[in-house]
Coordinates of C-alpha atoms in Angstrom, one line a residue:
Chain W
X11 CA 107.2 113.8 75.5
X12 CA 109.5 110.7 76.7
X13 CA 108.5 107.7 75.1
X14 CA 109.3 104.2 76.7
X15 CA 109.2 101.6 73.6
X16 CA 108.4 97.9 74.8
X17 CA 108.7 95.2 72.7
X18 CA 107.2 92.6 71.2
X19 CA 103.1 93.5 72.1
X20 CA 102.7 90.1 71.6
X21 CA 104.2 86.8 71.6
X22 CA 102.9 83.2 71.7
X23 CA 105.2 80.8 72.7
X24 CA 105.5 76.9 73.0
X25 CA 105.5 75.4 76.7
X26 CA 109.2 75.1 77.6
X27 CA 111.0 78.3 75.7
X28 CA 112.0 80.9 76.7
X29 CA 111.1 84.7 75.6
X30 CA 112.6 88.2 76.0
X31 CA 110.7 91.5 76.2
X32 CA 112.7 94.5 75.3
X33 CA 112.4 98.0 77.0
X34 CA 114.0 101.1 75.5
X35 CA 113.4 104.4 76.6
X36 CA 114.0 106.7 73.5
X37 CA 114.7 109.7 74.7
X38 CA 115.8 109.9 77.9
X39 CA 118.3 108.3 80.4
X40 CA 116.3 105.4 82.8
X41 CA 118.4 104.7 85.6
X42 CA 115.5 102.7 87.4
X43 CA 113.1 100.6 85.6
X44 CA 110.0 98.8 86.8
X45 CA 108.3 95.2 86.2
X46 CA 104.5 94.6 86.3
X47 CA 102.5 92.1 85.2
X48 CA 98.8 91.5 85.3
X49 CA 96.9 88.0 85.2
X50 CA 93.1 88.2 83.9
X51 CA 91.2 91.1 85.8
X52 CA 93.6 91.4 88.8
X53 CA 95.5 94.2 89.2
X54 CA 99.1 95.2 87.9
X55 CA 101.4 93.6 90.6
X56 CA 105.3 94.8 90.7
X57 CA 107.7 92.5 89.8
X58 CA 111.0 93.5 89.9
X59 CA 112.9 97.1 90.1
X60 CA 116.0 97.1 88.2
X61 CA 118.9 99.8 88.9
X62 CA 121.7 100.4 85.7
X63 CA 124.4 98.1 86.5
X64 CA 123.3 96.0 89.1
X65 CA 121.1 93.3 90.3
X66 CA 117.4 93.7 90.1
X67 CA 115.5 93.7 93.2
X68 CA 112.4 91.1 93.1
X69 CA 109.5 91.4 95.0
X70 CA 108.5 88.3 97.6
X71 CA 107.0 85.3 95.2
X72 CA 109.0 86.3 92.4
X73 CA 110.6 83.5 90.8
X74 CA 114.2 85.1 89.9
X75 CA 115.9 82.7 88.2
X76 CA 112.6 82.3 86.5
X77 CA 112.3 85.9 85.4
X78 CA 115.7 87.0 84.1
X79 CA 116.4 91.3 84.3
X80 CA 119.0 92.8 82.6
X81 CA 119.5 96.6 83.1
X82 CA 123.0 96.7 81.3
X83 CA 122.5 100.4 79.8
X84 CA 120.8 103.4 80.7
X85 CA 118.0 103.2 77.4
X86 CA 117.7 99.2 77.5
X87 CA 115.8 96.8 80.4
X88 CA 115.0 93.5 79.3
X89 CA 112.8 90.1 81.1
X90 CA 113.2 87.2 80.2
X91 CA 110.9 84.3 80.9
X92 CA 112.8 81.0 81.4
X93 CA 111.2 77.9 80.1
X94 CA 107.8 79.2 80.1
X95 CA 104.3 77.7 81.2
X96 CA 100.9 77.9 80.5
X97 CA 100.5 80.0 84.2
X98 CA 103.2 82.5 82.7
X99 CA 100.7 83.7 80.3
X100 CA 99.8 87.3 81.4
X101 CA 100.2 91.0 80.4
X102 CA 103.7 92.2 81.0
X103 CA 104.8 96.0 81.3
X104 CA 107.8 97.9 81.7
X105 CA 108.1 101.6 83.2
X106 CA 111.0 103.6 83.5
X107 CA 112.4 106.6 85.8
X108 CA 114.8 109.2 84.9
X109 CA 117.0 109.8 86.9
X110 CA 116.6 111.9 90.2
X111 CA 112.6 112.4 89.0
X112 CA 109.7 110.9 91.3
X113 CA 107.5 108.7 90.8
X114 CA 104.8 110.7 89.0
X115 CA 107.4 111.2 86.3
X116 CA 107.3 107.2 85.5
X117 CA 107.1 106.3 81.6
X118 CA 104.9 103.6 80.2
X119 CA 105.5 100.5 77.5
X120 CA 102.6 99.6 76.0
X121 CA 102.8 95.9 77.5
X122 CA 103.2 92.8 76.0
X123 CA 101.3 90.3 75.9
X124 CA 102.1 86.9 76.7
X125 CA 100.7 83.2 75.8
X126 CA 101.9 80.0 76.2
X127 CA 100.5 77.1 74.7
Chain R
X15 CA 99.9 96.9 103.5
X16 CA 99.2 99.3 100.6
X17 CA 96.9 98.4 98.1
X18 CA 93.8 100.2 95.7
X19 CA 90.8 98.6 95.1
X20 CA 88.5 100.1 91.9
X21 CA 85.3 99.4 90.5
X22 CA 84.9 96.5 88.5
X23 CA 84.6 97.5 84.0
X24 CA 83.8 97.6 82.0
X25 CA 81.8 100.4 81.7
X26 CA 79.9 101.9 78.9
X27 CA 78.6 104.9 78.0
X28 CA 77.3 107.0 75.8
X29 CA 78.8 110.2 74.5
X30 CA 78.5 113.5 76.9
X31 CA 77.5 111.4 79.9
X32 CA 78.7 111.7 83.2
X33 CA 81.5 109.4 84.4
X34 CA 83.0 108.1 87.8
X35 CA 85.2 105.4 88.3
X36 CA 85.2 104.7 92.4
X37 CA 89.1 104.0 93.6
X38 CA 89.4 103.6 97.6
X39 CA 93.2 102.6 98.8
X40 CA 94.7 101.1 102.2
X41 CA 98.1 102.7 102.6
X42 CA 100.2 103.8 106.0
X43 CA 101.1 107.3 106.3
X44 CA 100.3 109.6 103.6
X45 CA 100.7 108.5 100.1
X46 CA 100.4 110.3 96.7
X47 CA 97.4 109.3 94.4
X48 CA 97.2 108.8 91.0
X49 CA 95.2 108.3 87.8
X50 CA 96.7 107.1 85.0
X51 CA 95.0 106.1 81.3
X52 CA 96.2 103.7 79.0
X53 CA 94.6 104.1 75.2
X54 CA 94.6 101.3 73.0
X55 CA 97.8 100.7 71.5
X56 CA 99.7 102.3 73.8
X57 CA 101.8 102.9 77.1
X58 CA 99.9 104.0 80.6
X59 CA 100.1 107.6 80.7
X60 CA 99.8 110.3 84.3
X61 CA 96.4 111.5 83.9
X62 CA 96.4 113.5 87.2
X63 CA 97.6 112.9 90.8
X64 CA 97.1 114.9 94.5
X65 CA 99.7 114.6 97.1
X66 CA 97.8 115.2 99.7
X67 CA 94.5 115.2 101.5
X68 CA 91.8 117.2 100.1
X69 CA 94.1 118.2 97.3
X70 CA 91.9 118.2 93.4
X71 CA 94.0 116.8 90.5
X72 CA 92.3 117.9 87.2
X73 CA 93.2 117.1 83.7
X74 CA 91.6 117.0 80.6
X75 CA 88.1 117.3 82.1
X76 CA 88.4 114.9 84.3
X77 CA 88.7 115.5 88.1
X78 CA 89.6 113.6 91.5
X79 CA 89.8 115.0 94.8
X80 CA 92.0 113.1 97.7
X81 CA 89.5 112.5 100.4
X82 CA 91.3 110.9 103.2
X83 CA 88.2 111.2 105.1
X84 CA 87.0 108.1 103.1
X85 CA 90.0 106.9 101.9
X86 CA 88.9 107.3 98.2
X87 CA 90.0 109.4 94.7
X88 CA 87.2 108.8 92.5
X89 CA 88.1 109.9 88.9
X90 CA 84.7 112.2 87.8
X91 CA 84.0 113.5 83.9
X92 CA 81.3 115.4 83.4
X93 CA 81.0 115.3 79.7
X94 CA 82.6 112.1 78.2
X95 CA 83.7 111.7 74.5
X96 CA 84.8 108.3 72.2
X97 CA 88.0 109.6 72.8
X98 CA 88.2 108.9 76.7
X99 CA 87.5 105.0 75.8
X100 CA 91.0 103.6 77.6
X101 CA 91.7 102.0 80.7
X102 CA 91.9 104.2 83.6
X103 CA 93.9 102.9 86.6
X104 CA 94.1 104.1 90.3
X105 CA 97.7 104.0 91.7
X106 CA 99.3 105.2 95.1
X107 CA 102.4 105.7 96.0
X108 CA 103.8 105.1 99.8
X109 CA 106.7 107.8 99.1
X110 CA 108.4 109.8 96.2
X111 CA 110.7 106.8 95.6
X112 CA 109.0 103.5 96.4
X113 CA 107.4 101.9 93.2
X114 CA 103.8 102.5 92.7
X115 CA 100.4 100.4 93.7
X116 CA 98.1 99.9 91.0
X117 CA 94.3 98.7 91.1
X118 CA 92.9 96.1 88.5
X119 CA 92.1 98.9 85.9
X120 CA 88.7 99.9 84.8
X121 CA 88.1 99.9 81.1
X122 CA 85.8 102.6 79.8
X123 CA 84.1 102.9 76.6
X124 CA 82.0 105.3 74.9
X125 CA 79.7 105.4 72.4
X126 CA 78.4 107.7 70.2

């Protein structure tokens, strides 16, 4: 079956830096990807959809010059956290969408997750 | 607004008992449901869905029927194994396209 590959799993960072998490899908073509994250026993909130070749869309209270998406091919989405806090720490996942295919045909990263000291 | 609320994890339990994990939703119109699973180590994965009321999504054993009576797709095992011990989420979706709503996740585990 499709496989979306998301990486690092896990990262620890310093207050301050910034990180990138990487999302490939490996076998297929993603022309929409999805951004969750999830804080401590609350539920996976939507961050930002990203189309192939344009600008991500962010949801309301999402800090986009905080929270860099690129979507610059069809196998690669990538986030990165600018000059990360302590309050960015949280479980980050990527999903992607083939192309023309609803929303039950979504693929899953296995997360990364995310701590800054 | 759209949103899922499920019960609370974790829960445990032993090996061939009987397993529900409650998931009610608030959504306009008529929105697809969904269970998905994630298993350590690994991405979420579609476990089964129902796109419309009174509709039964079964999948490995385990079974949920769209009751928009109550607003509610409780996932239901009868016979779990250590092998079901993920998280299970509850997700709607308002339309084919729009992203989906996910609950908080319920993590299950079972023992032998």
């Amino acid at each position: 079956g499709a496989v979306v590959s998301q990486h690092p799993s896990w990262v620890i960072c310093k207050s301050g830096t910034s990180v990138k998490i990487e999302c490939r899908s490996l076998d297929f073509q993603a022309t929409t990807m999805f951004w969750y994250r999830q804080f401590p026993k609350q539920s996976l909130m939507l961050m930002a959809t990203s189309n192939e070749g344009s600008k991500a869309t962010y949801e309301q209270g999402v800090e986009k010059d905080k929270f860099l998406i690129n979507h610059a091919s069809l196998t690669l989405s990538t986030l990165t956290v600018t000059s990360a806090h302590p309050e960015d720490s949280s479980f980050y996942i990527c999903s992607a969408r083939r192309q023309g295919v609803a929303n039950e045909k979504l693929f899953f990263g296995s997360g990364t997750q995310l701590s800054v000291l | 607004g759209n949103s899922v609320t499920q019960m609370e994890g974790p829960v445990t339990l032993s090996e061939e008992a009987f397993l529900t994990i409650n998931c009610t939703y608030t959504a306009t119109g008529y929105p697809s449901l969904f269970w998905y699973v994630q298993y350590p180590g690994e991405g979420l994965q579609l476990l089964l869905k129902a796109t419309k009321a009174d509709d039964k999504g079964s999948n490995k054993g385990f079974e949920a029927t769209y009751r928009k009576e109550t607003t509610s797709f409780h996932l239901e095992k009868g016979s779990v194994q250590v092998s079901d011990s993920a998280v299970y989420f509850c997700a709607l979706s308002p339309s084919g396209n729009t992203p989906l709503v996910f609950g908080k996740g319920t993590r299950l585990s079972v023992i032998a």
